[in-house]
Amino acid sequence: MLSDLQVLLVFSLDFKIIADAYEKMTKTSSRIELTNILVDVLKATDSSVIAKVAYLTQGKLYPDFEGVVLGMAEKTVAKALERAYGAKLPEIQVLLRKTGDLGDVASIISNDKVQQALFSEKLTVEKVYSTLDAIAKSFGVGSIEARITRLAALLTAASNVEAKFLTRFVTGKLRLGVADYTVLDALAIAFTGNKENRKKLEKAYNLTSDLGFVAQLLSSKGLAAVNSVKVTVGKPIRPMLAERMESSEAIIQQMGGDAVAEYKLDGERVQAHRTGDGQISLFSRRLEKITSHYQDIVLSLKSIRAKEFIVEGEAVALDKEGKYLPFQELMHRRRKYGVEEAMKKYPASFNLFDILFVDGKEMIDETYAKRRSTLEEMLARSKGIDRLKVLVVPGRKVTDPEQIDSMLQEALAAGCEGLVVKDVRSPYRAGAREFAWIKFKPEYRSNVRDTLDLVIVGASHGMGRRAGRYGTFLLAAYDKDHDIFHTTTKIGTGFTDRDLENISKTLQKLKILEKSPRVNAKVSPDEWFEPSVVIEVIASEITLSPIYTAGLGLIRPESGFALRFPKFTGKIRTDKAPEDATTVQELLEMYQKQVRQFRAETESKAQEVPQMEKKEGVNRGEQISKKKSKITRLVLP
Ligand code: ATP
């Protein structure tokens, strides 16, 4: 049976109904309810506009890779409000100070009843979308005035709920908490009646990175059409990711003796697409268009002898002698202005490690061995290419642990982070983190912990020197199955004054009044944020704590994973979306590894005890009880 909401939408694509659903979404703190509201909206939306509804609900007009961002300054939007409602700017400013949200101001000063009586024409989703699209695409002289006029016209025809969400949308503050996996869940429920089908939808999404496209295909042609989605040159493929392992022996065992080890370069992952018309586009790890950052790489790629291709590799900055420089140096290239200058100062090389499409042939289902040889052959026949700029990442067949260890030393000496060992039989698994690729860094072998990439979900104000600024941040790990961020630590160490200033500035734009429905926490910081900023941290140990929710109950009832002595490494992972953060599953694996290491150490020490007793006359009972007291921190799963 159709709900009231559905009946209304079948007859009209009134934007008010979408706005009312948004209002409900902002009032819920439950992700299940959020999904259900979205299910109702999607079920009722005609397939001709469902892509637009999917983008709008995420605060976008297009998938990220199109690079269209509609960010109007609050000042400009305030002028549109002034024009639409006749309110004076000082009045708007007073209300803004009071409410802290221009959307709320719009809702207050737009008088619903007057608007409805004056304007019989209702706002439709199409009308809203096409106006916002025109605003996003207006640039140059007179564009600010044109934007104000267009927005004012929309606002004049809007009810107060519509005005609120239109205003939030154009200022980039819609923030409904509807992330990719929530949309996929909702689509699966709405059109197949079974949430389990999310996996099938996810596969199509991984190949196209376009939720609107998947939504439209599913609602118009059904699941079978979604299942047969292919790679499209020009639409980025979500990257295949690596698992980590702690020893070369374990890696060889996992790979069944048939693997290739490649250098793990420390740069920026780039996916390059060349369409039939010769156009080359570059995409980052989080699928943003970054073509303008690497014009030198684009130029070099033009010499590749293939009409169409999708290749993947690591862009790495080079010093004057052509040696690899660390990741931080490359980040100088990520700028809007002075790109030319940065290009000369920090030349980059493009080190290819995969090919996903070439001249009409999809390569993702081919084995790694086949893909690597295709890549090598393609480069070999590209005679005019600058081989110092575009090259294939060094890789060698490895059949025993010694070969991996010696290659690791070689890679480190060349300035790399470690190795990525690849299963030669594996296809390219878009968007998946599996053991077909295993990363191996020196940190994994020793007691020094590997870094974690965690999401800032909250912060509390500082004291003393940090008064007036944030002193500690609440960090969370990601749970992909439920699309939820679970808290795992508070952190206040490792930040320079400049770091704090930068991070606080970014967080200002992400402030939300209540905890996001996508965050699960038992603690309450002073401020909550939309999960967005990912930072790299290091810790001495993973422990268990009743305060945190990551892995709650996995090891011990009522306790989750916590970090002991967490410290910021200085790296803000701008290359990672919050959904790319360290997962709860990874925390569990790290914890289990720690337990294994501790057991091995304890056993080897226990064997030394009789000798020590003889030598130093130590009381054995005392020694064992000391060890036991340490063991209680590590509970076995
Ligand atoms: P990390 O934080 O360790 O860079 P990540 O989460 O960004 O990891 P992973 O899949 O876990 O990504 O590790 C592989 C990453 O290493 C890739 O995303 C890529 O940027 C980089 N890399 C460098 N060299 C290679 C290579 N030869 N093959 C695959 N990835 C490589």
XYZ file of C-alpha atoms and ligand atoms in Angstrom:
668
model
C 0.000 0.000 0.000
C 1.225 3.484 -0.837
C 1.866 5.891 2.008
C 0.438 9.434 1.881
C 3.825 10.658 0.812
C 3.888 8.266 -2.126
C 0.410 9.107 -3.343
C 1.267 12.775 -3.391
C 4.483 12.230 -5.307
C 2.970 9.997 -7.940
C 0.907 12.980 -9.070
C 3.456 15.656 -8.630
C 7.152 16.173 -8.136
C 6.562 18.926 -5.680
C 9.822 20.058 -4.069
C 7.884 20.699 -0.850
C 7.555 16.960 -0.335
C 11.287 16.483 -0.644
C 11.861 19.428 1.700
C 9.419 17.958 4.252
C 11.332 14.690 4.116
C 14.578 16.619 4.702
C 12.969 18.253 7.716
C 12.137 14.819 9.126
C 15.691 13.631 8.416
C 17.225 16.490 10.377
C 15.059 15.538 13.362
C 16.108 11.917 13.634
C 19.171 10.557 15.352
C 18.558 7.031 14.111
C 20.205 5.860 10.922
C 17.475 3.265 10.371
C 14.814 5.950 10.480
C 16.889 8.137 8.184
C 17.065 5.256 5.694
C 13.318 4.653 5.972
C 12.476 8.283 5.233
C 14.708 8.063 2.171
C 13.068 4.780 1.111
C 9.677 6.524 1.101
C 11.029 9.387 -0.980
C 12.726 7.100 -3.514
C 9.744 4.767 -3.861
C 7.584 7.694 -4.762
C 9.962 9.493 -7.105
C 9.570 9.090 -10.843
C 12.615 7.555 -12.524
C 12.965 10.660 -14.718
C 14.051 12.719 -11.694
C 15.359 10.096 -9.296
C 19.005 10.826 -10.162
C 18.431 14.493 -9.336
C 16.759 13.612 -6.028
C 19.693 11.334 -5.150
C 22.246 14.080 -5.847
C 20.238 16.828 -4.115
C 19.780 14.727 -0.981
C 23.553 14.449 -0.690
C 23.937 18.204 -1.140
C 25.254 17.816 -4.701
C 24.122 18.438 -8.257
C 26.363 15.837 -9.901
C 28.552 12.930 -8.837
C 31.789 14.159 -7.208
C 33.963 13.326 -10.189
C 32.225 15.996 -12.305
C 33.771 18.592 -10.022
C 30.709 20.890 -9.977
C 30.516 22.576 -6.584
C 27.811 25.049 -5.662
C 29.208 27.018 -2.771
C 27.571 30.429 -2.483
C 28.987 32.802 0.120
C 26.606 33.577 3.003
C 26.841 37.266 2.113
C 25.535 36.629 -1.394
C 22.753 34.370 -0.141
C 21.755 37.001 2.427
C 21.316 39.454 -0.446
C 19.042 36.959 -2.217
C 16.999 36.645 0.988
C 16.785 40.422 1.211
C 15.539 40.634 -2.345
C 13.055 37.786 -2.010
C 11.500 38.786 1.289
C 12.120 42.502 1.603
C 13.923 41.977 4.906
C 16.852 44.317 5.511
C 20.405 42.993 5.761
C 20.927 44.104 9.412
C 17.778 42.202 10.391
C 19.090 39.110 8.584
C 22.427 39.447 10.360
C 20.782 39.697 13.786
C 18.759 36.557 13.067
C 21.856 34.789 11.789
C 23.749 35.556 14.985
C 20.796 34.277 16.976
C 20.185 31.044 15.077
C 23.667 30.366 13.683
C 22.117 29.052 10.468
C 21.089 30.989 7.383
C 18.607 28.221 6.532
C 16.751 28.899 9.766
C 16.823 32.620 9.006
C 15.271 31.954 5.588
C 12.596 29.848 7.202
C 11.754 32.619 9.688
C 11.604 35.529 7.275
C 9.767 33.779 4.479
C 6.128 34.003 5.318
C 4.584 30.761 4.245
C 1.002 31.876 3.980
C 1.721 35.042 2.037
C 3.905 33.107 -0.408
C 1.367 30.402 -1.009
C -1.385 32.894 -1.705
C 0.675 35.040 -4.022
C 2.268 32.335 -6.101
C 0.134 29.558 -7.364
C 3.039 27.914 -9.211
C 4.569 25.282 -6.971
C 8.262 24.534 -6.956
C 9.029 21.262 -8.658
C 12.210 19.230 -8.269
C 13.061 19.908 -11.929
C 12.648 23.661 -11.527
C 14.752 23.703 -8.350
C 17.439 21.525 -9.907
C 17.702 23.457 -13.168
C 17.938 26.790 -11.325
C 20.594 25.499 -8.939
C 22.457 24.039 -11.911
C 22.389 27.396 -13.692
C 23.656 29.075 -10.504
C 26.496 26.557 -10.221
C 27.521 27.154 -13.805
C 27.446 30.948 -13.831
C 30.913 32.452 -13.732
C 32.632 35.687 -14.637
C 31.474 39.279 -14.805
C 27.947 39.787 -13.519
C 27.673 36.216 -12.262
C 27.112 37.213 -8.617
C 24.174 39.400 -9.579
C 22.799 36.639 -11.816
C 23.104 34.126 -8.959
C 21.275 36.443 -6.559
C 18.458 37.011 -9.056
C 18.009 33.291 -9.741
C 18.085 32.297 -6.086
C 15.732 35.122 -5.096
C 13.242 33.917 -7.709
C 13.314 30.408 -6.243
C 12.991 31.688 -2.692
C 10.026 33.862 -3.607
C 8.141 30.800 -4.768
C 9.238 28.684 -1.790
C 7.391 27.756 1.386
C 9.377 28.275 4.579
C 10.547 24.639 4.771
C 11.639 24.801 1.135
C 13.410 28.126 1.732
C 15.268 26.615 4.665
C 16.671 23.692 2.671
C 17.324 25.699 -0.502
C 19.388 28.108 1.579
C 21.264 25.286 3.285
C 21.896 23.664 -0.075
C 23.385 26.711 -1.774
C 25.622 27.495 1.209
C 26.873 23.884 1.235
C 25.257 23.110 4.601
C 22.505 20.663 3.759
C 24.168 17.902 5.789
C 21.381 15.374 6.129
C 23.834 12.615 6.993
C 22.860 10.673 3.866
C 26.090 9.050 2.733
C 26.617 6.712 -0.234
C 25.865 3.476 1.592
C 22.685 4.922 3.089
C 21.458 5.749 -0.422
C 22.410 2.249 -1.615
C 20.571 0.626 1.308
C 17.516 2.779 0.658
C 17.561 1.978 -3.076
C 17.816 -1.754 -2.376
C 14.871 -1.631 0.010
C 12.764 0.689 -2.150
C 13.130 -1.167 -5.448
C 13.944 -4.777 -4.582
C 12.363 -5.072 -1.140
C 15.591 -6.629 0.123
C 18.462 -4.777 1.751
C 20.802 -7.646 0.860
C 20.717 -6.453 -2.753
C 22.793 -3.461 -1.715
C 25.849 -5.574 -2.610
C 24.705 -5.826 -6.229
C 24.008 -2.115 -6.402
C 27.359 -1.453 -4.788
C 29.081 -3.333 -7.578
C 27.533 -1.023 -10.196
C 28.394 1.963 -8.029
C 32.003 0.774 -7.691
C 32.298 0.671 -11.476
C 30.705 4.072 -12.161
C 31.048 6.108 -8.931
C 27.679 7.597 -9.831
C 24.793 7.028 -7.406
C 22.313 9.007 -9.507
C 23.049 6.781 -12.484
C 22.567 3.600 -10.408
C 19.315 4.962 -8.939
C 17.945 5.878 -12.350
C 18.895 2.539 -13.893
C 17.404 0.556 -11.021
C 14.134 2.451 -10.947
C 13.642 2.405 -14.722
C 15.100 -0.965 -15.755
C 15.419 -3.055 -12.609
C 18.122 -5.086 -10.907
C 19.117 -7.120 -13.974
C 20.174 -3.935 -15.789
C 22.172 -2.824 -12.764
C 23.907 -6.206 -12.645
C 25.172 -5.783 -16.178
C 26.694 -2.315 -15.746
C 30.094 -1.972 -17.413
C 33.054 0.312 -16.973
C 32.671 3.683 -18.736
C 35.771 5.584 -19.778
C 35.460 9.025 -18.174
C 33.680 7.757 -15.044
C 36.190 6.844 -12.334
C 36.235 3.307 -10.948
C 36.355 3.030 -7.170
C 39.865 1.887 -6.264
C 40.892 -1.629 -5.271
C 42.566 -1.537 -1.851
C 45.107 -3.575 0.034
C 44.949 -5.527 3.288
C 47.986 -5.477 5.561
C 50.016 -8.393 6.895
C 52.779 -8.501 9.420
C 55.253 -11.027 8.027
C 56.645 -12.122 4.685
C 55.989 -15.761 5.687
C 52.299 -15.050 6.221
C 52.106 -13.196 2.893
C 53.623 -16.075 0.935
C 51.279 -18.504 2.649
C 48.264 -16.312 1.871
C 49.322 -15.955 -1.773
C 49.916 -19.673 -2.220
C 53.418 -18.943 -3.497
C 52.297 -17.154 -6.652
C 52.706 -13.422 -6.283
C 54.380 -10.287 -7.560
C 55.778 -7.732 -5.118
C 55.699 -4.114 -6.250
C 57.251 -1.045 -4.657
C 54.740 0.854 -2.520
C 55.409 4.434 -3.514
C 54.526 7.281 -1.187
C 52.610 9.696 -3.372
C 49.078 10.300 -4.542
C 46.996 7.603 -6.186
C 45.761 8.762 -9.587
C 43.381 7.116 -12.048
C 43.847 8.414 -15.590
C 41.129 8.145 -18.262
C 41.509 8.894 -21.916
C 38.266 8.996 -23.891
C 37.977 8.357 -27.644
C 38.183 12.083 -28.392
C 41.671 12.227 -26.867
C 40.522 13.984 -23.679
C 42.541 12.968 -20.606
C 41.089 13.268 -17.088
C 42.784 12.437 -13.801
C 40.950 11.364 -10.650
C 42.150 11.181 -7.041
C 41.757 8.261 -4.640
C 38.477 9.809 -3.488
C 37.459 10.310 -7.119
C 37.722 14.053 -7.402
C 38.854 15.463 -10.715
C 42.472 16.556 -10.290
C 43.487 16.967 -13.940
C 44.631 20.551 -13.387
C 47.111 19.540 -10.648
C 49.138 17.350 -12.955
C 49.186 18.980 -16.383
C 52.737 17.658 -16.898
C 51.489 14.083 -16.410
C 48.557 14.732 -18.765
C 50.980 15.916 -21.424
C 53.158 12.810 -21.047
C 50.138 10.495 -21.180
C 49.258 11.881 -24.597
C 52.147 9.847 -26.040
C 50.581 6.543 -24.970
C 49.726 4.478 -28.025
C 46.106 3.645 -27.259
C 43.007 5.542 -28.263
C 41.093 4.908 -25.040
C 42.416 3.736 -21.700
C 42.004 3.714 -17.941
C 45.254 3.295 -16.045
C 46.088 3.612 -12.391
C 49.277 4.591 -10.647
C 50.959 6.694 -8.023
C 52.028 10.271 -8.751
C 55.272 10.911 -6.908
C 57.276 14.130 -6.624
C 60.882 13.926 -7.764
C 63.989 15.805 -6.608
C 66.572 17.294 -8.988
C 68.328 13.942 -9.355
C 65.041 12.241 -10.179
C 64.751 10.499 -6.763
C 61.340 9.980 -5.110
C 60.304 12.591 -2.547
C 57.789 11.974 0.282
C 54.048 12.566 -0.071
C 54.118 15.974 1.682
C 56.203 17.434 -1.155
C 53.610 16.382 -3.691
C 50.868 18.147 -1.767
C 52.348 21.475 -2.937
C 50.764 20.579 -6.273
C 47.270 20.559 -4.796
C 46.484 24.195 -5.209
C 44.164 26.424 -7.162
C 46.678 29.145 -7.992
C 50.333 29.022 -8.954
C 49.919 25.557 -10.468
C 52.510 26.250 -13.205
C 55.093 27.343 -10.672
C 54.469 24.323 -8.411
C 54.764 22.044 -11.431
C 58.276 23.333 -12.141
C 59.365 23.293 -8.503
C 57.981 19.836 -7.722
C 58.052 17.788 -10.934
C 56.047 14.574 -10.665
C 56.408 11.129 -12.147
C 53.470 8.825 -12.813
C 54.214 5.266 -11.748
C 51.647 2.925 -13.244
C 50.533 -0.225 -11.497
C 47.283 -1.192 -13.228
C 45.263 -0.992 -16.414
C 41.470 -1.299 -16.254
C 40.399 -0.584 -19.810
C 42.095 -0.324 -23.177
C 40.700 0.298 -26.671
C 37.207 -1.067 -26.170
C 38.314 -3.882 -23.875
C 37.358 -3.957 -20.214
C 40.336 -5.332 -18.272
C 39.001 -5.531 -14.714
C 38.058 -9.209 -14.908
C 41.444 -10.191 -16.357
C 44.060 -11.563 -13.968
C 46.702 -9.290 -12.467
C 49.332 -11.115 -14.541
C 47.494 -10.312 -17.766
C 46.846 -6.700 -16.756
C 50.477 -6.116 -15.836
C 51.771 -7.569 -19.115
C 49.215 -5.500 -21.093
C 50.392 -2.389 -19.250
C 54.057 -3.143 -19.928
C 53.394 -3.855 -23.613
C 51.363 -0.671 -24.008
C 54.157 1.411 -22.563
C 56.828 -0.392 -24.574
C 55.085 0.432 -27.847
C 54.531 4.090 -26.854
C 57.781 5.233 -28.403
C 57.585 9.001 -27.829
C 56.808 8.758 -24.117
C 59.066 10.394 -21.522
C 60.164 7.307 -19.606
C 61.275 9.283 -16.604
C 57.787 10.733 -16.258
C 55.549 7.748 -17.032
C 56.773 4.309 -16.053
C 55.571 0.984 -14.670
C 56.150 0.500 -10.916
C 59.034 -1.918 -10.304
C 57.667 -5.378 -9.525
C 59.115 -8.902 -9.255
C 57.799 -12.405 -8.857
C 58.279 -13.609 -5.272
C 58.050 -17.236 -4.226
C 59.585 -17.230 -0.748
C 59.703 -14.914 2.293
C 63.409 -14.084 1.823
C 62.699 -12.608 -1.588
C 60.019 -10.384 -0.076
C 62.314 -9.268 2.747
C 65.155 -8.395 0.431
C 62.843 -6.555 -1.933
C 61.460 -4.600 1.016
C 64.990 -3.403 1.848
C 65.519 -2.448 -1.778
C 62.226 -0.500 -1.878
C 63.011 1.355 1.353
C 66.455 2.296 0.029
C 64.749 3.759 -3.062
C 62.596 6.010 -0.828
C 59.414 3.893 -0.891
C 57.104 3.107 2.047
C 57.208 -0.640 1.577
C 55.729 -3.190 -0.802
C 52.349 -4.148 -2.190
C 52.308 -7.889 -2.869
C 49.733 -8.925 -5.470
C 48.043 -12.223 -6.239
C 48.800 -12.866 -9.930
C 45.459 -14.658 -10.474
C 43.245 -11.958 -9.043
C 40.909 -9.725 -11.061
C 40.654 -6.022 -10.225
C 38.128 -5.839 -7.388
C 36.792 -2.271 -7.602
C 36.094 -0.693 -4.204
C 37.180 -3.793 -2.251
C 39.881 -4.186 0.386
C 40.952 -7.811 0.173
C 43.987 -10.075 0.486
C 44.561 -10.131 -3.295
C 46.725 -7.062 -2.572
C 48.728 -7.095 0.625
C 50.670 -4.088 1.823
C 53.807 -4.699 3.781
C 55.655 -1.944 5.606
C 58.487 -2.224 8.159
C 56.112 -0.931 10.852
C 53.965 -4.041 10.515
C 56.852 -6.319 11.481
C 57.969 -4.633 14.652
C 56.206 -3.485 17.768
C 55.942 0.003 16.367
C 52.303 0.399 15.431
C 51.086 1.198 11.965
C 49.253 4.469 11.604
C 45.461 4.704 11.731
C 43.327 7.080 9.686
C 40.425 8.202 11.874
C 37.534 10.614 11.409
C 36.967 13.660 13.615
C 33.356 13.487 14.822
C 33.528 15.827 17.808
C 35.752 18.181 19.793
C 35.986 19.760 23.218
C 37.330 23.182 24.070
C 40.879 23.529 25.311
C 42.216 24.965 28.499
C 45.370 26.945 29.327
C 47.300 27.700 26.146
C 44.520 26.207 24.093
C 41.745 28.246 25.692
C 39.305 29.508 23.072
C 40.258 26.704 20.695
C 39.658 22.980 20.529
C 41.843 21.022 22.927
C 40.793 17.444 22.178
C 39.133 15.735 19.262
C 36.843 12.723 19.339
C 37.844 10.230 16.651
C 35.961 7.366 15.070
C 36.561 4.311 12.902
C 34.225 3.274 10.097
C 31.799 0.355 9.951
C 31.004 -0.126 6.280
C 28.231 -2.715 6.717
C 26.122 -0.325 8.740
C 27.611 2.915 7.353
C 28.285 4.139 10.884
C 31.262 5.822 12.552
C 32.130 4.320 15.935
C 34.209 6.305 18.394
C 37.547 4.896 19.505
C 39.611 7.649 21.135
C 40.007 11.239 22.190
C 43.200 12.885 21.047
C 44.986 16.059 22.091
C 48.666 15.364 21.414
C 50.851 15.915 18.383
C 49.120 19.080 17.148
C 51.116 22.233 16.474
C 49.368 25.589 16.886
C 49.142 25.791 13.119
C 47.588 22.311 12.858
C 44.989 23.310 15.447
C 44.206 26.484 13.588
C 43.853 24.679 10.230
C 41.765 21.844 11.598
C 39.532 24.164 13.620
C 38.909 26.310 10.535
C 37.826 23.308 8.516
C 35.680 21.994 11.364
C 33.786 25.294 11.711
C 32.059 24.520 8.439
C 31.137 21.031 9.601
C 29.547 21.910 12.949
C 26.172 20.317 13.628
C 23.910 20.914 16.593
C 23.246 17.261 17.386
C 25.322 14.122 16.932
C 25.098 12.895 13.342
C 22.811 9.853 12.952
C 25.827 8.143 11.380
C 27.890 8.445 14.558
C 27.688 6.018 17.440
C 29.135 7.399 20.672
C 28.769 7.095 24.428
C 30.698 10.292 25.212
C 29.489 13.847 24.571
C 32.035 16.355 23.323
C 31.360 20.130 23.375
C 30.786 20.151 19.613
C 29.651 17.593 17.070
C 30.747 17.568 13.452
C 29.594 16.026 10.236
C 32.065 13.116 9.735
C 34.412 14.463 7.071
C 37.968 15.224 8.212
C 40.331 12.237 8.347
C 43.574 12.513 10.308
C 46.465 10.101 10.684
C 47.301 9.007 14.223
C 49.695 6.650 15.887
C 49.164 4.916 19.231
C 51.202 2.698 21.501
C 48.531 0.047 21.853
C 44.911 -0.874 21.250
C 43.088 -1.478 24.521
C 39.511 -2.116 25.605
C 37.312 0.543 27.160
C 33.646 0.826 28.146
C 33.632 4.441 26.887
C 34.067 3.719 23.183
C 31.759 2.036 20.724
C 34.139 0.727 18.023
C 33.906 -3.077 18.140
C 31.579 -2.916 21.129
C 31.214 -6.404 22.609
C 33.500 -8.033 20.031
C 36.140 -8.929 22.604
C 34.523 -8.091 25.897
C 30.837 -7.343 26.636
C 30.123 -3.633 26.996
C 33.638 -2.614 25.871
C 34.956 -1.271 22.605
C 38.439 -0.640 21.186
C 40.334 2.352 22.517
C 43.783 3.765 21.749
C 46.506 4.119 24.329
C 48.640 7.275 24.006
C 47.211 8.401 20.668
C 49.216 11.055 18.826
C 48.547 13.036 15.645
C 51.296 12.376 13.075
C 50.885 15.764 11.386
C 49.174 14.310 8.325
C 45.611 15.352 7.463
C 44.420 12.726 4.995
C 42.805 15.044 2.486
C 43.112 12.180 -0.011
C 40.685 10.081 2.046
C 36.919 10.366 2.355
C 35.533 9.493 5.826
C 34.388 6.163 4.382
C 38.055 5.396 3.573
C 39.062 5.661 7.234
C 40.399 2.719 9.244
C 37.541 0.298 9.797
C 36.360 -1.413 12.966
C 37.358 -4.697 11.307
C 40.908 -3.377 10.904
C 40.993 -2.356 14.565
C 39.958 -5.894 15.439
C 42.732 -7.322 13.248
C 45.307 -4.986 14.802
C 44.137 -5.978 18.256
C 44.395 -9.675 17.405
C 47.874 -9.149 15.975
C 48.886 -7.419 19.183
C 47.623 -10.368 21.193
C 49.614 -12.784 19.001
C 52.776 -10.714 19.392
C 52.294 -10.507 23.110
C 51.776 -14.250 23.378
C 54.913 -14.956 21.337
C 56.946 -12.584 23.536
C 55.551 -14.105 26.722
C 56.308 -17.626 25.553
C 59.873 -16.823 24.575
C 60.443 -15.040 27.880
C 58.914 -17.945 29.804
C 61.527 -20.212 28.265
C 64.271 -17.922 29.557
C 62.938 -17.919 33.127
C 64.663 -21.061 34.528
C 68.047 -19.781 33.358
C 67.456 -16.355 34.827
C 66.412 -17.948 38.094
C 69.675 -19.812 38.240
C 71.746 -16.787 37.274
C 70.152 -14.071 39.311
C 68.128 -15.988 41.867
C 64.920 -14.208 40.845
C 61.702 -15.357 42.478
C 59.831 -17.191 39.664
C 56.404 -16.630 41.178
C 57.014 -12.890 41.161
C 58.043 -12.969 37.494
C 54.980 -14.870 36.375
C 52.616 -12.643 38.317
C 54.168 -9.595 36.621
C 53.460 -11.145 33.241
C 49.928 -12.017 34.256
C 49.219 -8.462 35.276
C 50.172 -7.354 31.755
C 48.038 -10.059 30.152
C 44.826 -8.720 31.686
C 44.992 -5.757 29.311
C 44.842 -8.095 26.345
C 41.704 -10.159 26.289
C 41.615 -12.913 23.722
C 38.722 -13.024 21.289
P 47.936 3.868 2.945
O 47.314 4.719 3.998
O 48.840 2.782 3.436
O 48.488 4.642 1.785
P 45.406 3.454 1.668
O 44.272 3.183 2.591
O 45.484 4.800 1.025
O 46.764 3.033 2.364
P 45.611 0.890 0.574
O 44.848 0.201 -0.468
O 45.439 0.387 1.934
O 45.302 2.433 0.486
O 47.140 0.823 0.204
C 47.519 0.914 -1.119
C 47.816 2.363 -1.479
O 49.198 2.450 -1.720
C 47.128 2.729 -2.767
O 45.904 3.385 -2.531
C 48.133 3.596 -3.494
O 47.876 4.960 -3.278
C 49.452 3.269 -2.845
N 50.399 2.522 -3.714
C 51.694 2.815 -3.891
N 52.297 1.932 -4.685
C 51.361 1.024 -5.046
C 51.377 -0.136 -5.861
N 52.481 -0.567 -6.454
N 50.213 -0.821 -6.015
C 49.090 -0.421 -5.418
N 49.014 0.675 -4.623
C 50.136 1.400 -4.433
